[in-house]
Amino acid sequence: MSPSLAMGAYGFYVWSSVAVFFFVLLIDTLAPLARRRRNLRELRARIARQENRRRPGTPPSNESNA
């Protein structure tokens, strides 16, 4: 291995630290996106339940009247 990649005796520590950093950065980026999708899905379901509760004799808005 070249001396610049090995970084003396600390190459393993340095490169594993870099890998952990990018892994945490990836999780830190994707977690809010997943949470947002989950929150929007739950909000849509809650709105649909409220609409169905308000009009008990009518079919849900996502069904056709055909």
PDB file of C-alpha atoms in Angstrom:
ATOM      1  CA  MET A   1       0.000   0.000   0.000  1.00  0.00           C
ATOM      2  CA  SER A   2       1.304   3.460  -0.769  1.00  0.00           C
ATOM      3  CA  PRO A   3       2.551   5.551   2.157  1.00  0.00           C
ATOM      4  CA  SER A   4       0.001   8.301   1.488  1.00  0.00           C
ATOM      5  CA  LEU A   5      -2.933   5.876   1.883  1.00  0.00           C
ATOM      6  CA  ALA A   6      -1.356   4.025   4.805  1.00  0.00           C
ATOM      7  CA  MET A   7      -0.703   7.307   6.667  1.00  0.00           C
ATOM      8  CA  GLY A   8       1.996   5.756   8.737  1.00  0.00           C
ATOM      9  CA  ALA A   9       0.512   3.362  11.244  1.00  0.00           C
ATOM     10  CA  TYR A  10      -2.795   5.268  11.408  1.00  0.00           C
ATOM     11  CA  GLY A  11      -4.267   4.454   7.987  1.00  0.00           C
ATOM     12  CA  PHE A  12      -6.849   1.996   9.245  1.00  0.00           C
ATOM     13  CA  TYR A  13      -8.049   4.414  11.918  1.00  0.00           C
ATOM     14  CA  VAL A  14      -8.223   7.368   9.523  1.00  0.00           C
ATOM     15  CA  TRP A  15     -10.035   5.561   6.706  1.00  0.00           C
ATOM     16  CA  SER A  16     -12.465   3.804   9.025  1.00  0.00           C
ATOM     17  CA  SER A  17     -13.244   7.192  10.606  1.00  0.00           C
ATOM     18  CA  VAL A  18     -13.889   8.660   7.174  1.00  0.00           C
ATOM     19  CA  ALA A  19     -16.189   5.739   6.323  1.00  0.00           C
ATOM     20  CA  VAL A  20     -18.139   6.130   9.583  1.00  0.00           C
ATOM     21  CA  PHE A  21     -18.449   9.877   8.963  1.00  0.00           C
ATOM     22  CA  PHE A  22     -19.962   9.380   5.506  1.00  0.00           C
ATOM     23  CA  PHE A  23     -22.265   6.629   6.776  1.00  0.00           C
ATOM     24  CA  VAL A  24     -23.603   8.910   9.528  1.00  0.00           C
ATOM     25  CA  LEU A  25     -23.921  11.765   7.029  1.00  0.00           C
ATOM     26  CA  LEU A  26     -25.986   9.518   4.754  1.00  0.00           C
ATOM     27  CA  ILE A  27     -28.266   8.453   7.606  1.00  0.00           C
ATOM     28  CA  ASP A  28     -28.573  12.062   8.754  1.00  0.00           C
ATOM     29  CA  THR A  29     -29.735  12.996   5.257  1.00  0.00           C
ATOM     30  CA  LEU A  30     -32.146  10.112   4.676  1.00  0.00           C
ATOM     31  CA  ALA A  31     -33.820   9.940   8.100  1.00  0.00           C
ATOM     32  CA  PRO A  32     -35.725  13.254   7.828  1.00  0.00           C
ATOM     33  CA  LEU A  33     -36.889  12.328   4.331  1.00  0.00           C
ATOM     34  CA  ALA A  34     -38.268   9.011   5.567  1.00  0.00           C
ATOM     35  CA  ARG A  35     -39.889  10.702   8.563  1.00  0.00           C
ATOM     36  CA  ARG A  36     -41.523  13.280   6.266  1.00  0.00           C
ATOM     37  CA  ARG A  37     -42.964  10.554   4.016  1.00  0.00           C
ATOM     38  CA  ARG A  38     -44.304   8.679   7.049  1.00  0.00           C
ATOM     39  CA  ASN A  39     -45.857  11.840   8.510  1.00  0.00           C
ATOM     40  CA  LEU A  40     -47.538  12.728   5.211  1.00  0.00           C
ATOM     41  CA  ARG A  41     -48.923   9.194   4.871  1.00  0.00           C
ATOM     42  CA  GLU A  42     -50.327   9.320   8.417  1.00  0.00           C
ATOM     43  CA  LEU A  43     -51.801  12.774   7.814  1.00  0.00           C
ATOM     44  CA  ARG A  44     -53.557  11.619   4.628  1.00  0.00           C
ATOM     45  CA  ALA A  45     -55.011   8.640   6.485  1.00  0.00           C
ATOM     46  CA  ARG A  46     -56.196  10.880   9.347  1.00  0.00           C
ATOM     47  CA  ILE A  47     -57.864  13.308   6.899  1.00  0.00           C
ATOM     48  CA  ALA A  48     -59.582  10.412   5.119  1.00  0.00           C
ATOM     49  CA  ARG A  49     -60.893   9.053   8.433  1.00  0.00           C
ATOM     50  CA  GLN A  50     -62.218  12.485   9.416  1.00  0.00           C
ATOM     51  CA  GLU A  51     -63.990  12.904   6.063  1.00  0.00           C
ATOM     52  CA  ASN A  52     -65.609   9.491   6.424  1.00  0.00           C
ATOM     53  CA  ARG A  53     -66.742  10.331   9.951  1.00  0.00           C
ATOM     54  CA  ARG A  54     -68.367  13.619   8.885  1.00  0.00           C
ATOM     55  CA  ARG A  55     -70.499  12.050   6.147  1.00  0.00           C
ATOM     56  CA  PRO A  56     -71.540   8.629   7.428  1.00  0.00           C
ATOM     57  CA  GLY A  57     -74.065   7.903   4.619  1.00  0.00           C
ATOM     58  CA  THR A  58     -71.822   8.838   1.707  1.00  0.00           C
ATOM     59  CA  PRO A  59     -69.086   6.680   0.186  1.00  0.00           C
ATOM     60  CA  PRO A  60     -65.456   7.653   0.817  1.00  0.00           C
ATOM     61  CA  SER A  61     -64.062  10.294  -1.555  1.00  0.00           C
ATOM     62  CA  ASN A  62     -61.608   7.840  -3.158  1.00  0.00           C
ATOM     63  CA  GLU A  63     -64.401   5.531  -4.399  1.00  0.00           C
ATOM     64  CA  SER A  64     -66.368   6.205  -7.567  1.00  0.00           C
ATOM     65  CA  ASN A  65     -70.133   6.629  -7.554  1.00  0.00           C
ATOM     66  CA  ALA A  66     -70.625   4.456 -10.676  1.00  0.00           C
TER      67      ALA A  66
END
